[in-house]
C-alpha atoms as an extended CHARMM CRD file, in Angstrom:
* protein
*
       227  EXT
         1         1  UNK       CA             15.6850000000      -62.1870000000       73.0720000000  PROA      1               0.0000000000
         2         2  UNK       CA             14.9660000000      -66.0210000000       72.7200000000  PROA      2               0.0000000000
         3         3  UNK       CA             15.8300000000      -67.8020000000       69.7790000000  PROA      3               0.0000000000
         4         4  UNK       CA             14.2000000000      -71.0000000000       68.4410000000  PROA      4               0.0000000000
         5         5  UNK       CA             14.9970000000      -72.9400000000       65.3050000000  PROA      5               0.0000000000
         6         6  UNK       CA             12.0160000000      -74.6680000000       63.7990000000  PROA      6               0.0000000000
         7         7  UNK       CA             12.5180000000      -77.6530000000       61.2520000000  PROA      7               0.0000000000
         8         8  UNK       CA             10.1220000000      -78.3020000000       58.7610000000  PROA      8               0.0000000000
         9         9  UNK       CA              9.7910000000      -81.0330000000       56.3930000000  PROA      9               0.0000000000
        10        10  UNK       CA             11.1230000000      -80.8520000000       52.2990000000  PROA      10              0.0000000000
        11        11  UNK       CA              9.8030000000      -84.2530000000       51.6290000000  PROA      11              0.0000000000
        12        12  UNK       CA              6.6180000000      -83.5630000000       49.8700000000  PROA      12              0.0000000000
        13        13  UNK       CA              5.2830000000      -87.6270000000       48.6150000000  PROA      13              0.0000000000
        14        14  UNK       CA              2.8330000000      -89.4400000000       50.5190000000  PROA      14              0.0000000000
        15        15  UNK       CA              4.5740000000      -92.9950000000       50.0180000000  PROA      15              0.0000000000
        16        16  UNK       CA              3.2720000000      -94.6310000000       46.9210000000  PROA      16              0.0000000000
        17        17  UNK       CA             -0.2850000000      -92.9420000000       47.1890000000  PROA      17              0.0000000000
        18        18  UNK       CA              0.4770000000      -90.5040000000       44.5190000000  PROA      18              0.0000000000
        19        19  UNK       CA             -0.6870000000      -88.0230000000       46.7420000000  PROA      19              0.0000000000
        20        20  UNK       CA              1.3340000000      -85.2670000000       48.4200000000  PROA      20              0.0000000000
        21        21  UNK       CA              2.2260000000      -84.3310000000       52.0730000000  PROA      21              0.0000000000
        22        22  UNK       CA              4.1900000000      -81.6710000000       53.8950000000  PROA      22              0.0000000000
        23        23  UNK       CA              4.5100000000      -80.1520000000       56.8090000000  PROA      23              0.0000000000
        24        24  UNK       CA              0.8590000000      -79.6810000000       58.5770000000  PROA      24              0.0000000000
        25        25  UNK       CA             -0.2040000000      -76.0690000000       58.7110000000  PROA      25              0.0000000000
        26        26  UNK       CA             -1.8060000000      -75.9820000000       62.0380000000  PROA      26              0.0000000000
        27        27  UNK       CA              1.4900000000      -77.1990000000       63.6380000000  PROA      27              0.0000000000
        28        28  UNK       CA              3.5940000000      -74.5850000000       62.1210000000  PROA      28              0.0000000000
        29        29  UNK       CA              1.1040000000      -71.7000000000       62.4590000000  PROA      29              0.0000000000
        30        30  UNK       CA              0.3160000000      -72.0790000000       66.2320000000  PROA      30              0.0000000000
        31        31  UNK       CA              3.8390000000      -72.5490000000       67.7000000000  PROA      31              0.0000000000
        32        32  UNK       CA              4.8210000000      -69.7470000000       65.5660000000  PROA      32              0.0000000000
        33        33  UNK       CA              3.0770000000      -67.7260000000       67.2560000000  PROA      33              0.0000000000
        34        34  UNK       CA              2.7970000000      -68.4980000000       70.3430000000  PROA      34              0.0000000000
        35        35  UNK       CA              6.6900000000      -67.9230000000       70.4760000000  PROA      35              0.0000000000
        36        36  UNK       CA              6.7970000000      -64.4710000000       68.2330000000  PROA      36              0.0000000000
        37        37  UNK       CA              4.1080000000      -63.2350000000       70.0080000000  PROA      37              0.0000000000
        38        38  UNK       CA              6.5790000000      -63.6340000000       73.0550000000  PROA      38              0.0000000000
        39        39  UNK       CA              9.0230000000      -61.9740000000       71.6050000000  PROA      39              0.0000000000
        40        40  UNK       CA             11.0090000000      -64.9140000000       70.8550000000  PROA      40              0.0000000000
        41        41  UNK       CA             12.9660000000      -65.1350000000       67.4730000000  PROA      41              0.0000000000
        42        42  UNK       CA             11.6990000000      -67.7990000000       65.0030000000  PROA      42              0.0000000000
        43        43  UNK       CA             14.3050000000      -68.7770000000       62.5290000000  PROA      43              0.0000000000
        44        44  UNK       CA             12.8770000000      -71.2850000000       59.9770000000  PROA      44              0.0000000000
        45        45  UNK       CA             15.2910000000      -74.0750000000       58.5110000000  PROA      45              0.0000000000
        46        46  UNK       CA             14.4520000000      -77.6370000000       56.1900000000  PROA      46              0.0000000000
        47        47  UNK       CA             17.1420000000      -80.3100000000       55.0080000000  PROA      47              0.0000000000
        48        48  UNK       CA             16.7560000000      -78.8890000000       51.0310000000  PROA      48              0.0000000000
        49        49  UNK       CA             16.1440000000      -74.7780000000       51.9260000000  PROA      49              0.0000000000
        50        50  UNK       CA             13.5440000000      -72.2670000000       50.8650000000  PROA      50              0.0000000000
        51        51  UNK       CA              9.8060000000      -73.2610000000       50.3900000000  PROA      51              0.0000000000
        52        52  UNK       CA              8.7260000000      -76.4360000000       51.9650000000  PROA      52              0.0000000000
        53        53  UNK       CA              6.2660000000      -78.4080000000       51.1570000000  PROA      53              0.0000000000
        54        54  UNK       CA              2.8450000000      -78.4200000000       52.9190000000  PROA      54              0.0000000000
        55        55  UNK       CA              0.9670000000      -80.6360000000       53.1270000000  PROA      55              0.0000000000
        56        56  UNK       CA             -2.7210000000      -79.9410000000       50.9970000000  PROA      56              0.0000000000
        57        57  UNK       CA             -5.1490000000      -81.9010000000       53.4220000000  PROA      57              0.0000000000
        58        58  UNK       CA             -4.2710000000      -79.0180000000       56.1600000000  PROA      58              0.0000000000
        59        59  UNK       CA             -5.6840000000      -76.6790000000       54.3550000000  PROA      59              0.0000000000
        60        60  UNK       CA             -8.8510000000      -77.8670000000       55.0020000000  PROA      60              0.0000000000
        61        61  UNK       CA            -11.4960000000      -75.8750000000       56.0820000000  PROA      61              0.0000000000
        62        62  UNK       CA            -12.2210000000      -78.1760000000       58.8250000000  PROA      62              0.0000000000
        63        63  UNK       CA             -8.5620000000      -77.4060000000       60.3000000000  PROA      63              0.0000000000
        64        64  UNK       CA             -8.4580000000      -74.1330000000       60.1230000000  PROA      64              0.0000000000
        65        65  UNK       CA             -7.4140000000      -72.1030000000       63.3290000000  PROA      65              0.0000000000
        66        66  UNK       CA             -7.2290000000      -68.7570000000       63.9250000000  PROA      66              0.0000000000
        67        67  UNK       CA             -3.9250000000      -69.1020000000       64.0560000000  PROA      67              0.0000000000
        68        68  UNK       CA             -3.1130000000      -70.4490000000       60.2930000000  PROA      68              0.0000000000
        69        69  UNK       CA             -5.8820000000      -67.7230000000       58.8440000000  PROA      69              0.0000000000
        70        70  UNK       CA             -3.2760000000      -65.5680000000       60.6950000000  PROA      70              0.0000000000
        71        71  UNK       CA             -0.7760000000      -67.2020000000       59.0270000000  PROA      71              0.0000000000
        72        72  UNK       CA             -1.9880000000      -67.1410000000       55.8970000000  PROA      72              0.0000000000
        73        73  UNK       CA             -2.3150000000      -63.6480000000       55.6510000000  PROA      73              0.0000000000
        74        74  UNK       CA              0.7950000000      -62.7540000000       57.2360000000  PROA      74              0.0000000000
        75        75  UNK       CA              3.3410000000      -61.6980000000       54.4880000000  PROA      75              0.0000000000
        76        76  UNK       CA              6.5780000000      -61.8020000000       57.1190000000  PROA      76              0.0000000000
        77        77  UNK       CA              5.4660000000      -64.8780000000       57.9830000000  PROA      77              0.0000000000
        78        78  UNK       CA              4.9840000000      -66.3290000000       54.1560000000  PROA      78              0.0000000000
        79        79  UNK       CA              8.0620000000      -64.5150000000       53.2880000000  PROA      79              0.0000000000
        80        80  UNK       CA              9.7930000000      -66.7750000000       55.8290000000  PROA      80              0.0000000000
        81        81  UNK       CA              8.3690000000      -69.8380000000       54.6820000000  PROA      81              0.0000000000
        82        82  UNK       CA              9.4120000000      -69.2290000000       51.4650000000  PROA      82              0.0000000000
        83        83  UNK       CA             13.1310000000      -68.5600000000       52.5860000000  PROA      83              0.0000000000
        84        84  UNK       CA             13.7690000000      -71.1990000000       54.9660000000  PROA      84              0.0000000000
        85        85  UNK       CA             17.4980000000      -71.9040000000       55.6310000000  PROA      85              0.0000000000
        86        86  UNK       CA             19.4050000000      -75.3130000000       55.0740000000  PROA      86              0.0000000000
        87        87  UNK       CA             19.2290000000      -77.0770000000       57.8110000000  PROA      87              0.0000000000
        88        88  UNK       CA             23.0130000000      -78.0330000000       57.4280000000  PROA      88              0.0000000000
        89        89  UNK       CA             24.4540000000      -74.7710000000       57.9550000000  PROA      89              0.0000000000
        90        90  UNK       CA             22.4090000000      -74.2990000000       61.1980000000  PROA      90              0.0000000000
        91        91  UNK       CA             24.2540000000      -74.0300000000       64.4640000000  PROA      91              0.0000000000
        92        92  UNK       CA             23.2690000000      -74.8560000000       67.8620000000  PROA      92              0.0000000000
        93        93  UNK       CA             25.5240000000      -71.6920000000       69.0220000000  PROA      93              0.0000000000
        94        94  UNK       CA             22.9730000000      -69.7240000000       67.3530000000  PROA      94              0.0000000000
        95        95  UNK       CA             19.7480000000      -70.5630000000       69.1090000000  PROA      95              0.0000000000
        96        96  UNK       CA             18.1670000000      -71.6750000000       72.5310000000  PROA      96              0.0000000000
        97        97  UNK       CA             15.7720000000      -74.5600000000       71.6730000000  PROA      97              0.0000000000
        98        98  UNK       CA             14.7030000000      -76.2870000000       68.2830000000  PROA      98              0.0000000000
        99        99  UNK       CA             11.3140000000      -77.0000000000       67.2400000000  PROA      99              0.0000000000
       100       100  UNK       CA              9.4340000000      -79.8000000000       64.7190000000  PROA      100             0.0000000000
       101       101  UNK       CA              6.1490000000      -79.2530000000       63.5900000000  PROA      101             0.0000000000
       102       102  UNK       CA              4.6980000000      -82.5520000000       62.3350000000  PROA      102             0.0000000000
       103       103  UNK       CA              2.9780000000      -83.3380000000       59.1460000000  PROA      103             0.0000000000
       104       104  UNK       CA              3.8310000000      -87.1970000000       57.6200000000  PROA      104             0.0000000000
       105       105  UNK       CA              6.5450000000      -85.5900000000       55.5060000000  PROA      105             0.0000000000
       106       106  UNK       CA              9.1920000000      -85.9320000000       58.7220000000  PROA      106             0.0000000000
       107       107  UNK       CA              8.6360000000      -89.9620000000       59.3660000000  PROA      107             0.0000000000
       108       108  UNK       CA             10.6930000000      -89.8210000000       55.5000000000  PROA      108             0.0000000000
       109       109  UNK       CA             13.3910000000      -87.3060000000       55.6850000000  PROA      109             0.0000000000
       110       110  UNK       CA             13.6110000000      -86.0750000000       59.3480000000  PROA      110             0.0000000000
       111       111  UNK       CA             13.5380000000      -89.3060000000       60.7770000000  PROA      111             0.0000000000
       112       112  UNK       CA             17.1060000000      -90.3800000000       59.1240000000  PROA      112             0.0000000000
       113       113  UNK       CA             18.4110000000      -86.6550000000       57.8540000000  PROA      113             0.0000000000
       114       114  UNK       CA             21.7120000000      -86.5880000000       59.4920000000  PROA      114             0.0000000000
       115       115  UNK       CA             21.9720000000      -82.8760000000       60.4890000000  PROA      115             0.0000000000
       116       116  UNK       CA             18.6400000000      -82.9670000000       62.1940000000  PROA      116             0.0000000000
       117       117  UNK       CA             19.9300000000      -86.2460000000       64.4750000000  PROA      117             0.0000000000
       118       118  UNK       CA             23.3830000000      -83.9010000000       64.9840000000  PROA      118             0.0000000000
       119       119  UNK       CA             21.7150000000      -80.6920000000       66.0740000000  PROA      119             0.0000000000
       120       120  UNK       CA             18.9680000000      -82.8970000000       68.3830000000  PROA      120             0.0000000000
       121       121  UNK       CA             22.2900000000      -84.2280000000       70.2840000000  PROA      121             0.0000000000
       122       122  UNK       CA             24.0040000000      -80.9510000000       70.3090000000  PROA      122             0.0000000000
       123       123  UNK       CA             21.2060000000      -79.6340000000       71.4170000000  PROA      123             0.0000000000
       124       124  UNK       CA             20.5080000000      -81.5430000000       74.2140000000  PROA      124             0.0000000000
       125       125  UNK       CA             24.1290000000      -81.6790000000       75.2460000000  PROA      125             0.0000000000
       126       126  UNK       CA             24.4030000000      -77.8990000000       75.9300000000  PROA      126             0.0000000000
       127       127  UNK       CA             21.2160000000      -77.9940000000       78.0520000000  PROA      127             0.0000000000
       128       128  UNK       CA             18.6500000000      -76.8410000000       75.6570000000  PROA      128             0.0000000000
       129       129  UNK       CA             14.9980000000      -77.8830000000       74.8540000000  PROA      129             0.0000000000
       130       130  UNK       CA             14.1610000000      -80.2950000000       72.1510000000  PROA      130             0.0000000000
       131       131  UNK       CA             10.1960000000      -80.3980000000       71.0780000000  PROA      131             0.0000000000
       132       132  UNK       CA              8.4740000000      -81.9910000000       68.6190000000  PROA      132             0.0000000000
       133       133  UNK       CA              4.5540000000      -82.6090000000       67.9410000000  PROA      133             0.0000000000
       134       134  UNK       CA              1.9810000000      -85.2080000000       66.1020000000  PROA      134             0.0000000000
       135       135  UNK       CA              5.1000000000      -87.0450000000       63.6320000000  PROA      135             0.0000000000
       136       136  UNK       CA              7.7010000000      -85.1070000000       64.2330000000  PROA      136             0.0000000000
       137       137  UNK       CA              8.4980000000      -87.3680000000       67.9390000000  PROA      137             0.0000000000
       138       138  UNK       CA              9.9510000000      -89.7530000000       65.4150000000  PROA      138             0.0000000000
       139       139  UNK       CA             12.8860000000      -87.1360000000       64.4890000000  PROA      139             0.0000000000
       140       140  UNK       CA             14.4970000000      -88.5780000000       68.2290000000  PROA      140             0.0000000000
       141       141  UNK       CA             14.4300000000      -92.1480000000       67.2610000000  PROA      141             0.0000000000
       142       142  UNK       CA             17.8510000000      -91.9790000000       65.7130000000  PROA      142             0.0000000000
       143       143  UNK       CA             19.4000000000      -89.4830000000       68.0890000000  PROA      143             0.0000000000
       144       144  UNK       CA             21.6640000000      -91.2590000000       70.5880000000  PROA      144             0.0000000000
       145       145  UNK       CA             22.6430000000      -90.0370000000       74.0240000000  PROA      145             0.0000000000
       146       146  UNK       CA             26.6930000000      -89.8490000000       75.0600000000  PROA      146             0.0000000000
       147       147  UNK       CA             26.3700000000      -93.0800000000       76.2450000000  PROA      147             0.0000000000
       148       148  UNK       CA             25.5040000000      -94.2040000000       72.7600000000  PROA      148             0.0000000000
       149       149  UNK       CA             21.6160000000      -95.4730000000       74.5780000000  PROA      149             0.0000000000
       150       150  UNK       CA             18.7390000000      -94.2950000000       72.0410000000  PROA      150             0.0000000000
       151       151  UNK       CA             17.7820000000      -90.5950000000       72.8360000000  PROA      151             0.0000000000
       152       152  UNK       CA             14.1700000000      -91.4640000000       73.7490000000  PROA      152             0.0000000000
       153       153  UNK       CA             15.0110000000      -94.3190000000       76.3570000000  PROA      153             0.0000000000
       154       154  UNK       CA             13.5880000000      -93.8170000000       79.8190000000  PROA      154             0.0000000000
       155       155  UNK       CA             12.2440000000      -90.4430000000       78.9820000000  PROA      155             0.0000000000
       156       156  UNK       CA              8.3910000000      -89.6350000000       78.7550000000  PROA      156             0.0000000000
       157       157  UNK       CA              7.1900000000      -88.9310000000       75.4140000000  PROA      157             0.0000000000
       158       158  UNK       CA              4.2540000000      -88.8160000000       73.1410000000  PROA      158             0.0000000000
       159       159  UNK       CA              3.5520000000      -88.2880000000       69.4730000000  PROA      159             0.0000000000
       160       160  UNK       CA              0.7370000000      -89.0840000000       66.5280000000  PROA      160             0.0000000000
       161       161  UNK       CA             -0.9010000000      -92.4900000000       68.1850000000  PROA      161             0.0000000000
       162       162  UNK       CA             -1.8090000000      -95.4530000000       66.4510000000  PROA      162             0.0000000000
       163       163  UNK       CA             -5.3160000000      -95.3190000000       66.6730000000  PROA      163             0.0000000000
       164       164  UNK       CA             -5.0540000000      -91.5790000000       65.0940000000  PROA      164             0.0000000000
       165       165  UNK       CA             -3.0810000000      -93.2440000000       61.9280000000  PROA      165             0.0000000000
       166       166  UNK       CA             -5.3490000000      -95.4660000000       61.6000000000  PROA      166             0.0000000000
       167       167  UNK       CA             -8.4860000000      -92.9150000000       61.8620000000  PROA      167             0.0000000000
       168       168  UNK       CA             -6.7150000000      -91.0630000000       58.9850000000  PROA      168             0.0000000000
       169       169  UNK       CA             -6.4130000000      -94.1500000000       56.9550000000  PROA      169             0.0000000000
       170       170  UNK       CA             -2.6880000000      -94.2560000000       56.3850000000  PROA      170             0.0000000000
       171       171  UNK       CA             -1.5650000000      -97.2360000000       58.7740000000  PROA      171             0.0000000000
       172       172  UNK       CA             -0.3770000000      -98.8920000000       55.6740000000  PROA      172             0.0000000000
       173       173  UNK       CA              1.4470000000      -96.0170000000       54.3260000000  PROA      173             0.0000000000
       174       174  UNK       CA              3.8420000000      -94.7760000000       56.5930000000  PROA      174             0.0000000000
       175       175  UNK       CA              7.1460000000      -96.0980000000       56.8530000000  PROA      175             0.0000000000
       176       176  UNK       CA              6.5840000000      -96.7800000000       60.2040000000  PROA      176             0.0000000000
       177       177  UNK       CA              4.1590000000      -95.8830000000       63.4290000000  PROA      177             0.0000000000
       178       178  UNK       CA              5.4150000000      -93.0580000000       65.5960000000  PROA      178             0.0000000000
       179       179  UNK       CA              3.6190000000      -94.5510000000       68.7470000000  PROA      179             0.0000000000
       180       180  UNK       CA              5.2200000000      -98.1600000000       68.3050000000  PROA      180             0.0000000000
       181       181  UNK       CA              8.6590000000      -96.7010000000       67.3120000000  PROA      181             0.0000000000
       182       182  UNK       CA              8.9760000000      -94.6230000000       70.3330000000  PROA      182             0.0000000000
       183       183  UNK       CA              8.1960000000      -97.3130000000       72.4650000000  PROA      183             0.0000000000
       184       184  UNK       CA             10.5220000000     -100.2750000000       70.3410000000  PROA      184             0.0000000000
       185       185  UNK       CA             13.2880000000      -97.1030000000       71.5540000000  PROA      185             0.0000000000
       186       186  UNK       CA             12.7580000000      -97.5530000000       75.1590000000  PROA      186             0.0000000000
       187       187  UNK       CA             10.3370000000      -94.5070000000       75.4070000000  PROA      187             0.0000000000
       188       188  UNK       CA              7.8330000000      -93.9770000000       78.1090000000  PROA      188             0.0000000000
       189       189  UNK       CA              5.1790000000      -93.7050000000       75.6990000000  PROA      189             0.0000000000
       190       190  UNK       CA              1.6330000000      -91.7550000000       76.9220000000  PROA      190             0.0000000000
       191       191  UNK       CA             -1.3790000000      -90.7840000000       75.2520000000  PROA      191             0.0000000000
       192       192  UNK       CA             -4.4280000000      -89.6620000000       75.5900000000  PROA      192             0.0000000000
       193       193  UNK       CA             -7.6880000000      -90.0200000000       73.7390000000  PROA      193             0.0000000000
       194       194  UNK       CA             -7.3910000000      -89.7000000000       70.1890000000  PROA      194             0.0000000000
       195       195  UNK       CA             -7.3280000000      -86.4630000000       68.9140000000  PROA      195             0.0000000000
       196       196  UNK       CA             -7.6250000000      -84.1880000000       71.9790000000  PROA      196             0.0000000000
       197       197  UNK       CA             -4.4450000000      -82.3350000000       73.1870000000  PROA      197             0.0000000000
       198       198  UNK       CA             -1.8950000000      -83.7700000000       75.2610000000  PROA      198             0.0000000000
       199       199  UNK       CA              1.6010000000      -81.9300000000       75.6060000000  PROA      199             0.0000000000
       200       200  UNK       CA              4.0270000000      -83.7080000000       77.9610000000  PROA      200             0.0000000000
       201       201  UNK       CA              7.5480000000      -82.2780000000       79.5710000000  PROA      201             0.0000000000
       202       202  UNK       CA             10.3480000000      -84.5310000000       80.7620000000  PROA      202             0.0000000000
       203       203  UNK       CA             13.6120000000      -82.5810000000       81.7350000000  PROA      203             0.0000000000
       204       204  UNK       CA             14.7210000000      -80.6510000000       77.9220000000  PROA      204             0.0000000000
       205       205  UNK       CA             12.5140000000      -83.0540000000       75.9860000000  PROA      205             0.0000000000
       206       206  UNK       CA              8.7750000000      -81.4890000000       74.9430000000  PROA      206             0.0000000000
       207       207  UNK       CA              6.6920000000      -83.6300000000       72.9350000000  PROA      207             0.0000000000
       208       208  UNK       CA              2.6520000000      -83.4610000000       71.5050000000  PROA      208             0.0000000000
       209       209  UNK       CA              0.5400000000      -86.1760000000       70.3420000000  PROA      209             0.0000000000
       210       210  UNK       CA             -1.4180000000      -84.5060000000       67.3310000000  PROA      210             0.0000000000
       211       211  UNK       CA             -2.4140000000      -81.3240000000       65.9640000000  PROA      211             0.0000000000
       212       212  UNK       CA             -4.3280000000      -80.1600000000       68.4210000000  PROA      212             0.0000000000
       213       213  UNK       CA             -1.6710000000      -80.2890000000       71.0560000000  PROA      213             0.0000000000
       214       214  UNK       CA              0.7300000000      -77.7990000000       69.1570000000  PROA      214             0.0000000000
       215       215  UNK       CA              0.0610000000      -74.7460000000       71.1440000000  PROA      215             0.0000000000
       216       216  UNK       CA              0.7600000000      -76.6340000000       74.3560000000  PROA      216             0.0000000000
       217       217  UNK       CA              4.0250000000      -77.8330000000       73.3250000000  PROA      217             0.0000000000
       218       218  UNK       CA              5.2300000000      -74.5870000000       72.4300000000  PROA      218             0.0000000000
       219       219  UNK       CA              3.8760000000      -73.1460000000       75.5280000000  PROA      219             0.0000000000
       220       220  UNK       CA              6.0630000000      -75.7860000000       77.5400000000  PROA      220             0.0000000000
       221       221  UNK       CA              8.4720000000      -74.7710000000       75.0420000000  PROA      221             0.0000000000
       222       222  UNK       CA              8.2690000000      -70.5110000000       76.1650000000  PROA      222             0.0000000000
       223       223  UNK       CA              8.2180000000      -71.7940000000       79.6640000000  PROA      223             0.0000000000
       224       224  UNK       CA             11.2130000000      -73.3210000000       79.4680000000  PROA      224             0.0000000000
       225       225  UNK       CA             13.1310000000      -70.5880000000       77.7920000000  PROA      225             0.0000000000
       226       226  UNK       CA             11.6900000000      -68.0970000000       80.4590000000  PROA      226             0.0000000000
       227       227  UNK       CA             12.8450000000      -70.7300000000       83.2620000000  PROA      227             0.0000000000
């Protein structure tokens, strides 16, 4: 049996909005299954343990999926949530690929947590798949390759586009823009058009531009792990 880590978010504060973010349910609730429905183990893990925060505007009806009613209503899967591990005693030995949903929370504390950057490189080192989707590209920015390069340079990638920040109003918000950053790190940035799903593959790197593309990434994701 498979065994992927997925890292969620604990930062819960959408900048200085007052409002509150997460980890996006849709992104979660998708990959999760596509990869327990496989028989793959799903271990979840955040930097401060137990229940994460998610973020309230993905509980919208308007997102809803069949997957996250699924989700919702699954009590091994809420009793996971609620119990995630620490993401510092988590160890690359232990599993076969690692997984971020998205959500803003990550461009905060993902994006500089120093475990995550370790385990991306470890990761990657020992020949297994890294994958992210929508925000949660921008936990490679600070990973370096052996050669000390940035993680991301050369390497095809995607992740939440500009024009989709800005279409959700928070262009001013975020600490930074996913597309731009990924590209400022020598990625081979692609995209499609805004808000339809677009998974991408390059060697053990699997990225997704937004919520919608979640089920692709972790289908590249199953691929790989069946290769």
């Amino acid at each position: 049996m498979s065994k992927v880590l997925v890292v969620v978010t604990s930062h819960e504060t959408l900048g200085d909005t007052g409002k509150k973010t997460g980890f996006w349910l849709e992104e979660l609730a998708a990959p999760y299954y596509v990869l327990k429905d496989a028989g793959v183990e799903v271990t979840l893990a955040s930097p401060k343990g137990g229940q994460p925060p998610l973020d309230p505007a993905s509980e919208g009806e308007d997102f809803q999926t069949d997957a996250t009613r699924r989700f919702d209503k699954d009590a091994d899967a809420q009793r996971d949530l609620a119990n995630t591990a620490v993401l510092s005693e988590m160890n690359v030995e232990d599993f076969d690929a690692i997984f971020y949903p998205g959500g803003h929370g990550p461009l905060w504390d993902l994006a500089n947590d120093t475990d995550s950057i370790r385990l991306i490189e470890q990761f990657h080192a020992a020949g297994k798949p890294v994958s992210a989707v929508c925000h949660a590209p921008a936990v490679l920015l600070k990973a370096r390759k052996p050669d000390g390069s940035p993680f991301v340079d050369g390497v095809r990638v995607t992740g939440f586009t500009n024009g989709e920040e800005a279409a959700v109003g928070l262009t001013e918000v975020v600490p930074f823009l996913v597309e731009d950053s990924l590209q400022q790190q020598g990625g081979l940035y692609e995209k499609k058009v805004d808000f339809t799903a677009f998974a991408i593959q390059d060697g053990l790197i699997i990225t997704g531009q937004n919520p919608m593309s979640s089920e692709g990434v972790a289908e590249l994701l199953l691929d790989s792990l069946e290769a």
